[in-house]
């Protein structure tokens, strides 16, 4: 439910802002063919610190290049996982469409 071009763009920008080793997953309504619309939910796991300004730059560039749409972004360091149900849900249910894997 996300175009291949947008998926490639998300991965390209994630690498630019969060590092080569980042893992990117799409989760939420955009991976469920029975649901319509909804925002793009992106989960990024990285070995680098992702300060709020870096996250804002990622989102700004993505919206400029992919069109202004609602995007939710969750970012966490691989070595410091957050004990938050939303992050756990995103990590466990997200699909790595971006890498051609599930």
Tab-separated table of N, CA and C in Angstrom:
chain	number	residue	atom	x	y	z
A	1	UNK	N	0.791	-1.186	0.000
A	1	UNK	CA	0.000	0.000	0.000
A	1	UNK	C	0.840	1.260	0.000
A	2	UNK	N	2.132	1.063	-0.102
A	2	UNK	CA	3.046	2.185	-0.304
A	2	UNK	C	3.804	1.875	-1.586
A	3	UNK	N	3.932	2.855	-2.435
A	3	UNK	CA	4.577	2.604	-3.721
A	3	UNK	C	6.030	2.179	-3.522
A	4	UNK	N	6.539	1.367	-4.451
A	4	UNK	CA	7.940	0.967	-4.374
A	4	UNK	C	8.887	2.174	-4.363
A	5	UNK	N	8.516	3.225	-5.073
A	5	UNK	CA	9.353	4.434	-5.103
A	5	UNK	C	9.421	5.077	-3.720
A	6	UNK	N	8.277	5.137	-3.039
A	6	UNK	CA	8.259	5.718	-1.695
A	6	UNK	C	9.032	4.848	-0.720
A	7	UNK	N	8.913	3.529	-0.845
A	7	UNK	CA	9.677	2.624	0.020
A	7	UNK	C	11.178	2.828	-0.182
A	8	UNK	N	11.601	2.938	-1.437
A	8	UNK	CA	13.034	3.167	-1.715
A	8	UNK	C	13.485	4.498	-1.131
A	9	UNK	N	12.652	5.512	-1.257
A	9	UNK	CA	12.982	6.823	-0.717
A	9	UNK	C	13.103	6.778	0.803
A	10	UNK	N	12.192	6.107	1.471
A	10	UNK	CA	12.252	5.978	2.929
A	10	UNK	C	13.568	5.328	3.338
A	11	UNK	N	13.935	4.229	2.685
A	11	UNK	CA	15.174	3.532	3.028
A	11	UNK	C	16.390	4.408	2.748
A	12	UNK	N	16.401	5.077	1.601
A	12	UNK	CA	17.519	5.951	1.233
A	12	UNK	C	17.714	7.064	2.273
A	13	UNK	N	16.619	7.686	2.668
A	13	UNK	CA	16.715	8.769	3.654
A	13	UNK	C	17.046	8.231	5.038
A	14	UNK	N	16.547	7.051	5.381
A	14	UNK	CA	16.896	6.452	6.675
A	14	UNK	C	18.398	6.210	6.762
A	15	UNK	N	18.976	5.697	5.708
A	15	UNK	CA	20.429	5.480	5.687
A	15	UNK	C	21.151	6.817	5.807
A	16	UNK	N	20.690	7.815	5.104
A	16	UNK	CA	21.317	9.144	5.145
A	16	UNK	C	21.317	9.718	6.560
A	17	UNK	N	20.196	9.609	7.257
A	17	UNK	CA	20.067	10.259	8.557
A	17	UNK	C	20.381	9.355	9.756
A	18	UNK	N	20.175	8.028	9.605
A	18	UNK	CA	20.321	7.142	10.757
A	18	UNK	C	21.447	6.117	10.616
A	19	UNK	N	22.131	6.100	9.470
A	19	UNK	CA	23.291	5.233	9.299
A	19	UNK	C	23.033	4.025	8.417
A	20	UNK	N	24.112	3.528	7.848
A	20	UNK	CA	24.067	2.390	6.923
A	20	UNK	C	23.464	1.136	7.534
A	21	UNK	N	23.654	0.958	8.833
A	21	UNK	CA	23.215	-0.280	9.469
A	21	UNK	C	21.802	-0.203	10.038
A	22	UNK	N	21.082	0.871	9.745
A	22	UNK	CA	19.743	1.000	10.312
A	22	UNK	C	18.802	-0.054	9.722
A	23	UNK	N	17.843	-0.450	10.532
A	23	UNK	CA	16.796	-1.359	10.094
A	23	UNK	C	15.507	-0.558	10.040
A	24	UNK	N	14.800	-0.654	8.935
A	24	UNK	CA	13.589	0.143	8.736
A	24	UNK	C	12.416	-0.801	8.515
A	25	UNK	N	11.317	-0.536	9.224
A	25	UNK	CA	10.105	-1.329	9.069
A	25	UNK	C	8.911	-0.393	8.918
A	26	UNK	N	7.971	-0.837	8.122
A	26	UNK	CA	6.693	-0.156	7.987
A	26	UNK	C	5.697	-0.964	8.814
A	27	UNK	N	4.881	-0.275	9.617
A	27	UNK	CA	3.892	-0.976	10.435
A	27	UNK	C	2.578	-0.206	10.395
A	28	UNK	N	1.566	-0.773	11.018
A	28	UNK	CA	0.276	-0.088	11.093
A	28	UNK	C	-0.602	-0.342	9.884
A	29	UNK	N	-1.511	0.597	9.615
A	29	UNK	CA	-2.551	0.398	8.605
A	29	UNK	C	-2.016	0.238	7.189
A	30	UNK	N	-0.861	0.788	6.891
A	30	UNK	CA	-0.343	0.707	5.517
A	30	UNK	C	0.138	-0.694	5.125
A	31	UNK	N	0.256	-1.598	6.093
A	31	UNK	CA	0.628	-2.971	5.746
A	31	UNK	C	-0.585	-3.900	5.761
A	32	UNK	N	-1.757	-3.333	6.038
A	32	UNK	CA	-2.992	-4.112	6.090
A	32	UNK	C	-3.851	-3.748	4.887
A	33	UNK	N	-3.965	-4.669	3.947
A	33	UNK	CA	-4.714	-4.408	2.709
A	33	UNK	C	-6.204	-4.203	2.949
A	34	UNK	N	-6.707	-4.583	4.116
A	34	UNK	CA	-8.135	-4.422	4.387
A	34	UNK	C	-8.461	-3.026	4.910
A	35	UNK	N	-7.444	-2.245	5.243
A	35	UNK	CA	-7.674	-0.897	5.760
A	35	UNK	C	-7.395	0.123	4.674
A	36	UNK	N	-8.050	1.271	4.780
A	36	UNK	CA	-7.877	2.323	3.793
A	36	UNK	C	-7.196	3.518	4.428
A	37	UNK	N	-6.457	4.223	3.596
A	37	UNK	CA	-5.847	5.475	4.056
A	37	UNK	C	-4.897	5.274	5.206
A	38	UNK	N	-4.874	6.251	6.069
A	38	UNK	CA	-3.998	6.181	7.224
A	38	UNK	C	-2.645	6.782	6.938
A	39	UNK	N	-1.940	7.010	8.009
A	39	UNK	CA	-0.614	7.594	7.883
A	39	UNK	C	0.416	6.514	7.587
A	40	UNK	N	1.612	6.935	7.281
A	40	UNK	CA	2.723	6.003	7.096
A	40	UNK	C	3.424	5.897	8.445
A	41	UNK	N	3.457	4.692	8.989
A	41	UNK	CA	4.121	4.440	10.263
A	41	UNK	C	5.471	3.799	9.980
A	42	UNK	N	6.525	4.465	10.428
A	42	UNK	CA	7.892	4.004	10.159
A	42	UNK	C	8.603	3.754	11.475
A	43	UNK	N	9.231	2.587	11.575
A	43	UNK	CA	10.045	2.229	12.736
A	43	UNK	C	11.490	2.109	12.254
A	44	UNK	N	12.408	2.781	12.944
A	44	UNK	CA	13.825	2.713	12.598
A	44	UNK	C	14.601	2.300	13.832
A	45	UNK	N	15.446	1.283	13.654
A	45	UNK	CA	16.355	0.860	14.712
A	45	UNK	C	17.769	1.122	14.209
A	46	UNK	N	18.557	1.805	15.025
A	46	UNK	CA	19.880	2.234	14.582
A	46	UNK	C	20.902	2.079	15.690
A	47	UNK	N	22.160	2.092	15.323
A	47	UNK	CA	23.230	2.043	16.321
A	47	UNK	C	23.695	3.443	16.698
A	48	UNK	N	23.147	4.459	16.023
A	48	UNK	CA	23.531	5.842	16.276
A	48	UNK	C	22.471	6.549	17.115
A	49	UNK	N	22.894	7.625	17.774
A	49	UNK	CA	21.918	8.485	18.427
A	49	UNK	C	21.123	9.200	17.349
A	50	UNK	N	19.837	9.284	17.550
A	50	UNK	CA	18.969	9.974	16.596
A	50	UNK	C	18.287	11.120	17.326
A	51	UNK	N	18.987	12.210	17.402
A	51	UNK	CA	18.468	13.385	18.096
A	51	UNK	C	17.203	13.887	17.396
A	52	UNK	N	16.352	14.604	18.130
A	52	UNK	CA	15.114	15.113	17.529
A	52	UNK	C	15.328	15.942	16.259
A	53	UNK	N	16.421	16.694	16.183
A	53	UNK	CA	16.649	17.485	14.970
A	53	UNK	C	16.948	16.594	13.763
A	54	UNK	N	17.620	15.475	13.978
A	54	UNK	CA	17.895	14.527	12.895
A	54	UNK	C	16.575	13.904	12.425
A	55	UNK	N	15.741	13.533	13.377
A	55	UNK	CA	14.445	12.961	13.030
A	55	UNK	C	13.600	13.970	12.262
A	56	UNK	N	13.630	15.219	12.678
A	56	UNK	CA	12.868	16.269	11.996
A	56	UNK	C	13.373	16.474	10.571
A	57	UNK	N	14.682	16.421	10.378
A	57	UNK	CA	15.234	16.587	9.029
A	57	UNK	C	14.819	15.419	8.128
A	58	UNK	N	14.843	14.195	8.682
A	58	UNK	CA	14.392	13.019	7.929
A	58	UNK	C	12.943	13.217	7.473
A	59	UNK	N	12.075	13.580	8.420
A	59	UNK	CA	10.663	13.757	8.098
A	59	UNK	C	10.439	14.886	7.087
A	60	UNK	N	11.148	15.986	7.263
A	60	UNK	CA	10.988	17.121	6.347
A	60	UNK	C	11.389	16.730	4.927
A	61	UNK	N	12.535	16.084	4.782
A	61	UNK	CA	12.975	15.698	3.440
A	61	UNK	C	12.046	14.657	2.832
A	62	UNK	N	11.564	13.730	3.639
A	62	UNK	CA	10.638	12.720	3.136
A	62	UNK	C	9.344	13.373	2.646
A	63	UNK	N	8.820	14.317	3.409
A	63	UNK	CA	7.580	14.988	2.994
A	63	UNK	C	7.783	15.835	1.739
A	64	UNK	N	8.942	16.456	1.614
A	64	UNK	CA	9.230	17.244	0.420
A	64	UNK	C	9.293	16.343	-0.809
A	65	UNK	N	9.948	15.190	-0.670
A	65	UNK	CA	10.180	14.327	-1.829
A	65	UNK	C	9.023	13.368	-2.114
A	66	UNK	N	8.276	12.964	-1.083
A	66	UNK	CA	7.203	11.985	-1.284
A	66	UNK	C	5.822	12.624	-1.258
A	67	UNK	N	5.766	13.900	-0.979
A	67	UNK	CA	4.476	14.571	-0.887
A	67	UNK	C	4.077	14.718	0.573
A	68	UNK	N	3.402	15.796	0.852
A	68	UNK	CA	3.013	16.079	2.228
A	68	UNK	C	1.896	15.131	2.651
A	69	UNK	N	2.226	14.225	3.533
A	69	UNK	CA	1.262	13.285	4.076
A	69	UNK	C	1.606	12.998	5.526
A	70	UNK	N	0.658	12.425	6.238
A	70	UNK	CA	0.900	12.128	7.648
A	70	UNK	C	1.890	10.974	7.768
A	71	UNK	N	2.932	11.213	8.561
A	71	UNK	CA	3.963	10.205	8.780
A	71	UNK	C	4.272	10.163	10.268
A	72	UNK	N	4.233	8.975	10.831
A	72	UNK	CA	4.656	8.773	12.216
A	72	UNK	C	5.987	8.047	12.198
A	73	UNK	N	6.920	8.515	13.015
A	73	UNK	CA	8.268	7.959	13.035
A	73	UNK	C	8.636	7.556	14.454
A	74	UNK	N	9.089	6.319	14.602
A	74	UNK	CA	9.627	5.831	15.861
A	74	UNK	C	11.075	5.431	15.622
A	75	UNK	N	11.981	5.954	16.430
A	75	UNK	CA	13.402	5.648	16.273
A	75	UNK	C	13.952	5.238	17.628
A	76	UNK	N	14.720	4.152	17.628
A	76	UNK	CA	15.392	3.765	18.857
A	76	UNK	C	16.768	3.179	18.560
A	77	UNK	N	17.639	3.345	19.541
A	77	UNK	CA	18.975	2.755	19.423
A	77	UNK	C	18.888	1.269	19.681
A	78	UNK	N	19.623	0.536	18.901
A	78	UNK	CA	19.641	-0.918	19.000
A	78	UNK	C	20.097	-1.384	20.384
A	79	UNK	N	21.077	-0.688	20.946
A	79	UNK	CA	21.636	-1.108	22.236
A	79	UNK	C	20.879	-0.529	23.435
A	80	UNK	N	19.837	0.258	23.170
A	80	UNK	CA	19.031	0.829	24.256
A	80	UNK	C	17.548	0.758	23.904
A	81	UNK	N	17.012	-0.461	23.798
A	81	UNK	CA	15.606	-0.576	23.423
A	81	UNK	C	14.699	0.046	24.485
A	82	UNK	N	13.655	0.695	23.997
A	82	UNK	CA	12.700	1.346	24.892
A	82	UNK	C	11.681	0.322	25.375
A	83	UNK	N	11.382	0.386	26.637
A	83	UNK	CA	10.368	-0.501	27.220
A	83	UNK	C	9.012	0.185	27.083
A	84	UNK	N	8.598	0.339	25.855
A	84	UNK	CA	7.359	1.032	25.541
A	84	UNK	C	6.551	0.121	24.622
A	85	UNK	N	5.285	-0.126	24.945
A	85	UNK	CA	4.489	-1.042	24.114
A	85	UNK	C	4.393	-0.616	22.647
A	86	UNK	N	4.399	0.666	22.377
A	86	UNK	CA	4.304	1.126	20.988
A	86	UNK	C	5.556	0.724	20.206
A	87	UNK	N	6.723	0.892	20.810
A	87	UNK	CA	7.971	0.503	20.144
A	87	UNK	C	8.027	-1.017	19.958
A	88	UNK	N	7.608	-1.759	20.972
A	88	UNK	CA	7.608	-3.219	20.865
A	88	UNK	C	6.652	-3.684	19.772
A	89	UNK	N	5.475	-3.062	19.709
A	89	UNK	CA	4.503	-3.396	18.661
A	89	UNK	C	5.093	-3.123	17.275
A	90	UNK	N	5.679	-1.947	17.106
A	90	UNK	CA	6.251	-1.574	15.812
A	90	UNK	C	7.349	-2.546	15.393
A	91	UNK	N	8.221	-2.863	16.326
A	91	UNK	CA	9.333	-3.766	16.006
A	91	UNK	C	8.838	-5.168	15.671
A	92	UNK	N	7.858	-5.650	16.425
A	92	UNK	CA	7.398	-7.034	16.264
A	92	UNK	C	6.412	-7.233	15.126
A	93	UNK	N	5.670	-6.194	14.747
A	93	UNK	CA	4.672	-6.364	13.693
A	93	UNK	C	5.071	-5.701	12.385
A	94	UNK	N	6.092	-4.869	12.427
A	94	UNK	CA	6.511	-4.166	11.224
A	94	UNK	C	7.029	-5.110	10.155
A	95	UNK	N	6.907	-4.651	8.921
A	95	UNK	CA	7.343	-5.432	7.768
A	95	UNK	C	8.512	-4.725	7.128
A	96	UNK	N	9.551	-5.486	6.834
A	96	UNK	CA	10.729	-4.910	6.197
A	96	UNK	C	10.566	-4.896	4.687
A	97	UNK	N	9.423	-4.374	4.210
A	97	UNK	CA	9.170	-4.256	2.770
A	97	UNK	C	10.306	-3.545	2.066
A	98	UNK	N	10.905	-2.621	2.771
A	98	UNK	CA	11.921	-1.754	2.191
A	98	UNK	C	13.115	-2.559	1.705
A	99	UNK	N	13.415	-3.620	2.391
A	99	UNK	CA	14.563	-4.445	2.032
A	99	UNK	C	14.165	-5.663	1.211
A	100	UNK	N	12.899	-5.744	0.867
A	100	UNK	CA	12.429	-6.912	0.122
A	100	UNK	C	12.323	-8.137	0.994
A	101	UNK	N	12.265	-7.949	2.310
A	101	UNK	CA	12.177	-9.074	3.247
A	101	UNK	C	10.931	-8.907	4.093
A	102	UNK	N	10.555	-9.982	4.762
A	102	UNK	CA	9.462	-9.904	5.737
A	102	UNK	C	9.945	-10.396	7.079
